[in-house]
Coordinates of N, CA and C in Angstrom, one line a residue:
I657 N 79.0 80.3 112.8 CA 80.4 80.3 112.7 C 81.0 80.0 114.1
D658 N 81.7 78.9 114.2 CA 82.3 78.6 115.5 C 83.4 79.6 115.9
T659 N 83.3 80.2 117.0 CA 84.2 81.3 117.4 C 85.7 80.8 117.4
L660 N 85.9 79.8 118.1 CA 87.3 79.3 118.3 C 87.9 78.9 116.9
R661 N 87.1 78.2 116.1 CA 87.6 77.8 114.8 C 88.0 79.0 113.9
L662 N 87.1 80.0 114.0 CA 87.4 81.3 113.3 C 88.7 81.9 113.8
L663 N 88.9 82.0 115.1 CA 90.1 82.6 115.6 C 91.3 81.8 115.3
R664 N 91.2 80.5 115.3 CA 92.4 79.6 114.9 C 92.7 79.9 113.4
A665 N 91.7 79.9 112.6 CA 92.0 80.2 111.1 C 92.6 81.6 110.9
C666 N 92.1 82.5 111.7 CA 92.7 83.9 111.6 C 94.1 83.9 112.1
R667 N 94.5 83.2 113.1 CA 95.9 83.1 113.5 C 96.7 82.5 112.4
K668 N 96.2 81.5 111.7 CA 97.0 80.9 110.6 C 97.2 82.0 109.5
F669 N 96.1 82.7 109.2 CA 96.2 83.8 108.2 C 97.2 84.8 108.6
E670 N 97.1 85.2 109.9 CA 98.1 86.2 110.4 C 99.5 85.7 110.2
S671 N 99.8 84.4 110.5 CA 101.1 83.9 110.3 C 101.5 83.9 108.8
L672 N 100.6 83.6 107.9 CA 100.9 83.7 106.5 C 101.2 85.1 106.1
M673 N 100.5 86.1 106.6 CA 100.7 87.5 106.3 C 102.1 87.9 106.7
K674 N 102.6 87.4 107.9 CA 103.9 87.7 108.3 C 104.9 87.1 107.4
D675 N 104.7 85.8 107.0 CA 105.6 85.1 106.2 C 105.8 85.7 104.8
I676 N 104.8 86.4 104.3 CA 104.9 87.0 103.0 C 105.2 88.5 103.0
G677 N 105.5 89.0 104.3 CA 105.9 90.3 104.4 C 104.8 91.4 104.6
E678 N 103.6 90.9 104.8 CA 102.5 91.9 105.1 C 102.4 92.1 106.6
R679 N 103.4 92.7 107.2 CA 103.4 92.9 108.6 C 102.3 93.7 109.2
Q680 N 101.9 94.8 108.5 CA 100.8 95.6 109.1 C 99.5 94.9 109.1
I681 N 99.2 94.2 108.0 CA 98.0 93.4 108.0 C 98.0 92.3 109.1
A682 N 99.1 91.7 109.3 CA 99.3 90.7 110.4 C 99.1 91.3 111.7
K683 N 99.7 92.5 111.9 CA 99.5 93.2 113.2 C 98.1 93.6 113.5
D684 N 97.4 94.1 112.5 CA 96.0 94.4 112.7 C 95.2 93.2 113.0
M685 N 95.4 92.1 112.3 CA 94.7 90.9 112.5 C 94.9 90.4 113.9
E686 N 96.1 90.4 114.4 CA 96.5 90.0 115.7 C 95.7 90.8 116.8
G687 N 95.7 92.1 116.6 CA 95.0 92.9 117.5 C 93.5 92.6 117.6
N688 N 92.9 92.4 116.4 CA 91.5 92.1 116.4 C 91.2 90.7 116.9
I689 N 92.0 89.7 116.7 CA 91.9 88.4 117.3 C 91.9 88.5 118.8
E690 N 92.8 89.3 119.3 CA 92.9 89.5 120.8 C 91.7 90.1 121.4
K691 N 91.1 91.1 120.7 CA 89.8 91.7 121.2 C 88.7 90.7 121.3
V692 N 88.6 89.8 120.3 CA 87.5 88.8 120.3 C 87.9 87.8 121.4
L693 N 89.1 87.3 121.5 CA 89.5 86.4 122.5 C 89.3 86.9 123.9
A694 N 89.6 88.1 124.2 CA 89.4 88.7 125.5 C 87.9 88.6 125.9
R695 N 87.0 88.9 125.0 CA 85.6 88.8 125.4 C 85.1 87.4 125.5
Y696 N 85.7 86.6 124.6 CA 85.4 85.1 124.6 C 85.7 84.5 126.0
Q697 N 86.8 84.9 126.5 CA 87.3 84.3 127.8 C 86.4 84.8 129.0
Q698 N 85.8 86.0 128.8 CA 84.9 86.5 129.9 C 83.5 86.1 129.8
T699 N 83.1 85.4 128.8 CA 81.7 85.1 128.5 C 81.4 83.7 128.9
P700 N 80.2 83.4 129.4 CA 79.8 82.1 129.8 C 79.8 81.2 128.5
P701 N 80.3 79.9 128.7 CA 80.5 79.0 127.6 C 79.3 78.9 126.7
H702 N 78.1 78.9 127.2 CA 76.9 78.7 126.3 C 76.6 79.9 125.5
R703 N 77.2 81.1 125.8 CA 77.0 82.3 125.1 C 78.1 82.7 124.2
R704 N 79.1 81.9 124.0 CA 80.3 82.2 123.2 C 80.7 81.2 122.1
R705 N 80.0 80.1 122.0 CA 80.4 79.1 121.1 C 80.4 79.6 119.7
T706 N 79.4 80.3 119.3 CA 79.4 80.9 117.9 C 79.6 82.4 117.9
V707 N 80.1 82.9 116.8 CA 80.3 84.3 116.7 C 79.0 85.1 117.0
S708 N 77.9 84.6 116.4 CA 76.6 85.4 116.6 C 76.2 85.3 118.0
A709 N 76.4 84.2 118.7 CA 76.0 84.1 120.2 C 76.9 85.1 121.0
L710 N 78.2 85.2 120.7 CA 79.1 86.1 121.4 C 78.7 87.5 121.2
L711 N 78.3 87.9 119.9 CA 77.9 89.3 119.6 C 76.6 89.6 120.2
E712 N 75.7 88.6 120.2 CA 74.4 88.8 120.9 C 74.6 89.1 122.4
Y713 N 75.5 88.3 123.0 CA 75.8 88.5 124.4 C 76.3 89.9 124.7
E714 N 77.3 90.3 123.9 CA 77.8 91.7 124.1 C 76.7 92.7 124.0
K715 N 75.8 92.6 123.0 CA 74.7 93.5 122.8 C 73.8 93.5 124.0
A716 N 73.5 92.3 124.5 CA 72.6 92.2 125.6 C 73.2 92.8 126.9
M717 N 74.5 92.8 127.0 CA 75.2 93.4 128.1 C 75.0 94.9 128.1
G718 N 74.7 95.5 126.9 CA 74.5 96.9 126.8 C 75.8 97.7 126.7
I719 N 76.9 97.1 126.3 CA 78.1 97.8 126.2 C 78.3 98.7 124.9
H720 N 77.4 98.4 123.9 CA 77.5 99.2 122.7 C 76.4 100.2 122.7
G721 N 76.7 101.3 121.9 CA 75.7 102.4 121.8 C 74.7 102.0 120.7
P722 N 73.7 102.9 120.5 CA 72.7 102.6 119.5 C 73.2 102.7 118.0
H723 N 72.6 102.0 117.1 CA 72.8 102.1 115.7 C 74.3 101.9 115.3
G724 N 74.8 100.8 115.9 CA 76.2 100.4 115.5 C 77.3 101.2 116.1
T725 N 77.1 101.9 117.2 CA 78.2 102.6 117.8 C 78.8 101.6 118.8
L726 N 79.9 101.0 118.3 CA 80.6 99.9 119.1 C 81.6 100.4 120.1
K727 N 81.7 99.8 121.2 CA 82.7 100.1 122.2 C 84.0 99.4 121.8
D728 N 85.1 100.0 121.9 CA 86.4 99.4 121.5 C 87.3 99.5 122.8
P729 N 87.8 98.4 123.2 CA 87.9 97.1 122.5 C 86.6 96.2 122.9
S730 N 86.2 95.4 121.9 CA 85.1 94.5 122.1 C 85.2 93.4 121.1
A731 N 84.5 92.3 121.3 CA 84.4 91.2 120.3 C 83.8 91.8 119.0
A732 N 82.8 92.6 119.1 CA 82.1 93.2 117.9 C 83.1 94.0 117.1
V733 N 84.0 94.8 117.7 CA 84.9 95.6 116.9 C 86.0 94.6 116.3
G734 N 86.4 93.6 117.1 CA 87.4 92.7 116.5 C 86.8 91.9 115.3
V735 N 85.6 91.4 115.4 CA 85.1 90.6 114.3 C 84.8 91.5 113.1
L736 N 84.3 92.8 113.4 CA 84.1 93.7 112.3 C 85.3 93.9 111.5
W737 N 86.5 94.2 112.1 CA 87.7 94.5 111.4 C 88.3 93.2 110.8
I738 N 88.1 92.0 111.4 CA 88.5 90.8 110.8 C 87.7 90.6 109.5
R739 N 86.4 90.8 109.6 CA 85.6 90.7 108.3 C 86.0 91.7 107.3
R740 N 86.3 92.9 107.6 CA 86.7 93.9 106.7 C 88.1 93.5 106.1
S741 N 89.0 93.0 106.9 CA 90.3 92.6 106.4 C 90.1 91.4 105.4
L742 N 89.3 90.5 105.8 CA 89.1 89.3 104.9 C 88.4 89.8 103.6
S743 N 87.5 90.7 103.6 CA 86.9 91.3 102.4 C 87.9 92.0 101.5
F744 N 88.8 92.7 102.2 CA 89.9 93.4 101.4 C 90.8 92.4 100.8
Q745 N 91.2 91.4 101.5 CA 92.1 90.4 101.0 C 91.4 89.6 99.9
S746 N 90.1 89.3 100.1 CA 89.3 88.6 99.0 C 89.4 89.3 97.7
R747 N 89.2 90.6 97.8 CA 89.2 91.4 96.5 C 90.6 91.3 95.9
V748 N 91.6 91.4 96.7 CA 93.0 91.4 96.1 C 93.2 90.0 95.5
Y749 N 92.9 89.0 96.2 CA 93.2 87.6 95.7 C 92.4 87.3 94.5
K750 N 91.1 87.7 94.5 CA 90.3 87.5 93.3 C 90.9 88.1 92.1
S751 N 91.5 89.3 92.3 CA 92.1 90.0 91.1 C 93.3 89.2 90.6
L752 N 94.0 88.4 91.5 CA 95.1 87.6 91.0 C 94.7 86.5 90.1
L753 N 93.4 86.1 90.2 CA 92.9 85.1 89.3 C 92.7 85.6 87.9
E754 N 92.7 87.0 87.7 CA 92.5 87.6 86.4 C 93.9 88.0 85.8
P755 N 94.3 87.3 84.8 CA 95.6 87.6 84.3 C 95.6 89.1 83.7
G756 N 96.7 89.8 83.9 CA 96.7 91.1 83.4 C 96.4 92.2 84.4
M757 N 95.8 91.8 85.5 CA 95.5 92.8 86.6 C 96.7 92.9 87.5
A758 N 97.3 94.1 87.5 CA 98.5 94.4 88.3 C 98.1 94.4 89.8
P759 N 98.8 93.6 90.6 CA 98.5 93.6 92.0 C 98.4 95.0 92.7
K760 N 99.3 95.9 92.3 CA 99.2 97.2 92.9 C 97.9 97.9 92.6
D761 N 97.4 97.8 91.4 CA 96.1 98.4 91.0 C 95.0 97.6 91.7
A762 N 95.1 96.3 91.8 CA 94.1 95.5 92.5 C 94.0 95.8 94.0
T763 N 95.2 96.0 94.6 CA 95.3 96.3 96.0 C 94.7 97.7 96.3
L764 N 95.0 98.6 95.5 CA 94.5 100.0 95.7 C 93.0 100.0 95.5
A765 N 92.5 99.3 94.5 CA 91.0 99.2 94.3 C 90.3 98.5 95.4
A766 N 90.9 97.5 95.9 CA 90.3 96.7 97.1 C 90.3 97.6 98.3
Y767 N 91.4 98.4 98.5 CA 91.5 99.3 99.6 C 90.4 100.3 99.5
R768 N 90.2 101.0 98.4 CA 89.2 102.0 98.2 C 87.8 101.5 98.5
S769 N 87.5 100.3 98.1 CA 86.1 99.8 98.3 C 85.9 99.1 99.7
E770 N 86.9 98.5 100.3 CA 86.7 97.8 101.5 C 87.1 98.4 102.8
L771 N 88.2 99.2 102.7 CA 88.7 99.8 104.0 C 88.7 101.3 104.0
Q772 N 88.9 102.0 102.9 CA 89.0 103.4 102.9 C 87.8 104.1 103.5
P773 N 86.6 103.7 103.3 CA 85.4 104.3 103.8 C 85.4 104.4 105.4
Y774 N 86.2 103.6 106.0 CA 86.3 103.5 107.5 C 87.6 104.1 108.1
H775 N 88.4 104.6 107.2 CA 89.7 105.2 107.7 C 89.6 106.7 107.6
G776 N 90.1 107.4 108.6 CA 90.3 108.8 108.5 C 91.3 109.2 107.5
W777 N 91.4 110.5 107.3 CA 92.4 111.1 106.3 C 93.8 110.6 106.5
A778 N 94.3 110.7 107.7 CA 95.7 110.3 107.9 C 96.0 108.8 107.7
L779 N 95.1 108.0 108.1 CA 95.2 106.5 107.9 C 95.1 106.2 106.4
Q780 N 94.2 106.9 105.7 CA 94.1 106.7 104.3 C 95.4 107.0 103.6
Q781 N 96.0 108.1 103.9 CA 97.3 108.4 103.3 C 98.4 107.4 103.5
L782 N 98.4 106.9 104.8 CA 99.4 105.9 105.2 C 99.2 104.6 104.4
Y783 N 97.9 104.2 104.4 CA 97.6 102.9 103.7 C 97.9 103.0 102.2
K784 N 97.5 104.1 101.6 CA 97.7 104.3 100.1 C 99.2 104.3 99.8
L785 N 99.9 105.0 100.5 CA 101.4 105.0 100.3 C 102.0 103.7 100.5
S786 N 101.6 103.0 101.6 CA 102.2 101.7 101.9 C 101.8 100.7 100.8
L787 N 100.5 100.7 100.4 CA 100.1 99.7 99.3 C 100.7 100.0 98.0
Q788 N 100.9 101.3 97.7 CA 101.4 101.7 96.4 C 102.9 101.2 96.2
Y789 N 103.7 101.3 97.3 CA 105.1 101.0 97.2 C 105.5 99.6 97.7
A790 N 104.6 99.0 98.5 CA 105.0 97.7 99.1 C 104.4 96.5 98.4
T791 N 103.5 96.7 97.5 CA 102.8 95.6 96.8 C 103.8 95.0 95.8
P792 N 104.0 93.7 95.9 CA 104.9 93.0 95.0 C 104.3 92.8 93.6
S793 N 105.1 92.3 92.7 CA 104.5 91.9 91.4 C 103.6 90.7 91.5
R794 N 102.8 90.5 90.5 CA 101.9 89.3 90.5 C 102.7 88.0 90.7
K795 N 103.8 87.8 90.0 CA 104.5 86.6 90.1 C 105.1 86.5 91.5
E796 N 105.6 87.6 92.1 CA 106.2 87.5 93.4 C 105.1 87.2 94.5
M797 N 104.0 87.9 94.3 CA 102.9 87.7 95.2 C 102.4 86.2 95.2
L798 N 102.2 85.6 94.0 CA 101.8 84.2 93.9 C 102.9 83.3 94.4
F799 N 104.2 83.6 94.2 CA 105.3 82.8 94.7 C 105.2 82.8 96.2
K800 N 105.0 83.9 96.9 CA 105.0 84.0 98.3 C 103.7 83.3 98.9
L801 N 102.6 83.6 98.3 CA 101.3 83.0 98.7 C 101.4 81.4 98.6
G802 N 102.0 81.0 97.5 CA 102.2 79.5 97.3 C 103.1 78.8 98.3
G803 N 104.0 79.6 98.9 CA 104.9 79.1 99.9 C 106.0 78.3 99.2
F804 N 106.4 78.7 98.0 CA 107.5 77.9 97.3 C 108.8 78.3 97.8
E805 N 109.7 77.3 97.8 CA 111.1 77.6 98.2 C 112.0 77.7 97.0
G806 N 113.1 78.3 97.1 CA 114.0 78.4 96.0 C 113.6 79.4 94.9
T807 N 114.1 79.3 93.8 CA 113.9 80.3 92.7 C 113.0 79.9 91.6
H808 N 112.6 78.6 91.5 CA 111.8 78.1 90.4 C 110.3 78.4 90.7
F809 N 109.7 79.1 89.8 CA 108.2 79.3 89.9 C 107.7 79.4 88.5
G810 N 107.2 78.3 88.1 CA 106.7 78.2 86.7 C 105.2 78.1 86.6
E811 N 104.8 77.6 85.4 CA 103.3 77.5 85.1 C 102.6 76.6 86.1
K812 N 103.3 75.4 86.4 CA 102.7 74.4 87.3 C 102.5 75.0 88.7
E813 N 103.5 75.7 89.2 CA 103.4 76.2 90.5 C 102.4 77.3 90.6
E814 N 102.3 78.1 89.5 CA 101.3 79.2 89.5 C 99.9 78.7 89.5
E815 N 99.7 77.6 88.7 CA 98.3 77.0 88.7 C 97.9 76.4 90.0
A816 N 98.9 75.8 90.7 CA 98.6 75.2 92.0 C 98.3 76.3 93.0
T817 N 99.0 77.5 92.9 CA 98.7 78.6 93.8 C 97.3 79.2 93.5
L818 N 97.0 79.4 92.2 CA 95.7 79.9 91.8 C 94.6 79.0 92.3
R819 N 94.8 77.7 92.2 CA 93.8 76.7 92.7 C 93.5 76.9 94.2
D820 N 94.6 77.1 94.9 CA 94.5 77.3 96.4 C 93.8 78.6 96.7
I821 N 94.1 79.6 95.9 CA 93.4 80.9 96.1 C 91.9 80.8 95.8
R822 N 91.5 80.0 94.8 CA 90.1 79.8 94.5 C 89.4 79.1 95.7
H823 N 90.1 78.1 96.3 CA 89.6 77.4 97.4 C 89.4 78.3 98.6
L824 N 90.4 79.1 98.9 CA 90.4 80.1 100.0 C 89.2 81.0 99.8
L825 N 89.0 81.6 98.6 CA 87.9 82.5 98.4 C 86.6 81.8 98.6
A826 N 86.5 80.6 98.2 CA 85.2 79.9 98.4 C 85.0 79.6 99.8
T827 N 86.0 79.5 100.6 CA 85.9 79.3 102.1 C 85.5 80.6 102.8
W828 N 86.1 81.7 102.3 CA 85.9 83.0 103.0 C 84.5 83.6 102.6
R829 N 84.0 83.4 101.4 CA 82.8 84.0 100.9 C 81.6 83.8 101.9
P830 N 81.3 82.6 102.3 CA 80.2 82.4 103.3 C 80.4 83.0 104.6
I831 N 81.7 83.0 105.1 CA 82.0 83.6 106.4 C 81.8 85.1 106.4
I832 N 82.2 85.7 105.3 CA 82.1 87.2 105.2 C 80.6 87.5 105.1
G833 N 79.9 86.8 104.3 CA 78.4 87.0 104.1 C 77.6 86.8 105.4
R834 N 78.0 85.7 106.2 CA 77.3 85.4 107.4 C 77.5 86.5 108.4
C835 N 78.8 87.0 108.5 CA 79.1 88.1 109.5 C 78.3 89.3 109.1
K836 N 78.2 89.7 107.8 CA 77.5 90.9 107.4 C 76.0 90.8 107.8
R837 N 75.4 89.6 107.7 CA 74.0 89.4 108.0 C 73.8 89.5 109.5
V838 N 74.7 89.0 110.3 CA 74.6 89.0 111.8 C 74.7 90.5 112.2
Y839 N 75.7 91.2 111.7 CA 75.8 92.6 112.1 C 74.6 93.4 111.7
A840 N 74.0 93.2 110.5 CA 72.8 93.9 110.1 C 71.6 93.5 111.1
A841 N 71.5 92.2 111.4 CA 70.4 91.8 112.2 C 70.5 92.4 113.6
L842 N 71.7 92.5 114.1 CA 71.9 93.0 115.5 C 72.1 94.6 115.5
D843 N 72.1 95.2 114.4 CA 72.3 96.6 114.2 C 73.6 97.1 114.9
I844 N 74.7 96.4 114.6 CA 76.0 96.7 115.2 C 77.0 97.0 114.1
E845 N 76.6 97.4 112.9 CA 77.6 97.8 111.8 C 78.1 99.2 112.1
D846 N 79.2 99.3 112.7 CA 79.8 100.6 113.0 C 80.5 101.1 111.8
K847 N 80.0 102.3 111.3 CA 80.5 102.9 110.1 C 81.4 104.1 110.3
R848 N 81.7 104.3 111.6 CA 82.6 105.5 111.9 C 84.0 105.2 111.4
R849 N 84.7 106.3 111.1 CA 86.1 106.3 110.7 C 87.0 106.2 111.9
V850 N 88.1 105.5 111.6 CA 89.2 105.4 112.7 C 90.4 106.2 112.2

């Protein structure tokens, strides 16, 4: 995974999240991008081109503890939370492909499986409350994700949005999988709660 291409794509995703009203997700993504970018700028060019090379460099520097105890801020923490965020969003968006699945239920289920295990009690309560009351209807969510202007959102627009979501999920799947394999190989999967 090319480091700068990933960060550029994450910036675009951050912008989309702001556009559709997901300010907290956008803010978290921005902070994690900045962590990766800070390390990237301090790393020799031949050791930062790919995400795995950058993470190997950090590990070789000895800044992280044993068995996935990551120093924060670091590229490893930034990529870890970018991956978790993409995994969360993937589950939410995948559920939008299933008619009848309410976005609120899908969002809470995605949160429980992808983020909750890494959040402390206070953060869990904040996220659950936020997701429960801030999640729009399926139609509104698809309308926002599709970037449609005006008030018309019919069957044709919904199908175009669902097609884009399928494409996005197909793009994210190998990135998420590759990041998981790199973290396992380097023994840097930090499972502590924040």
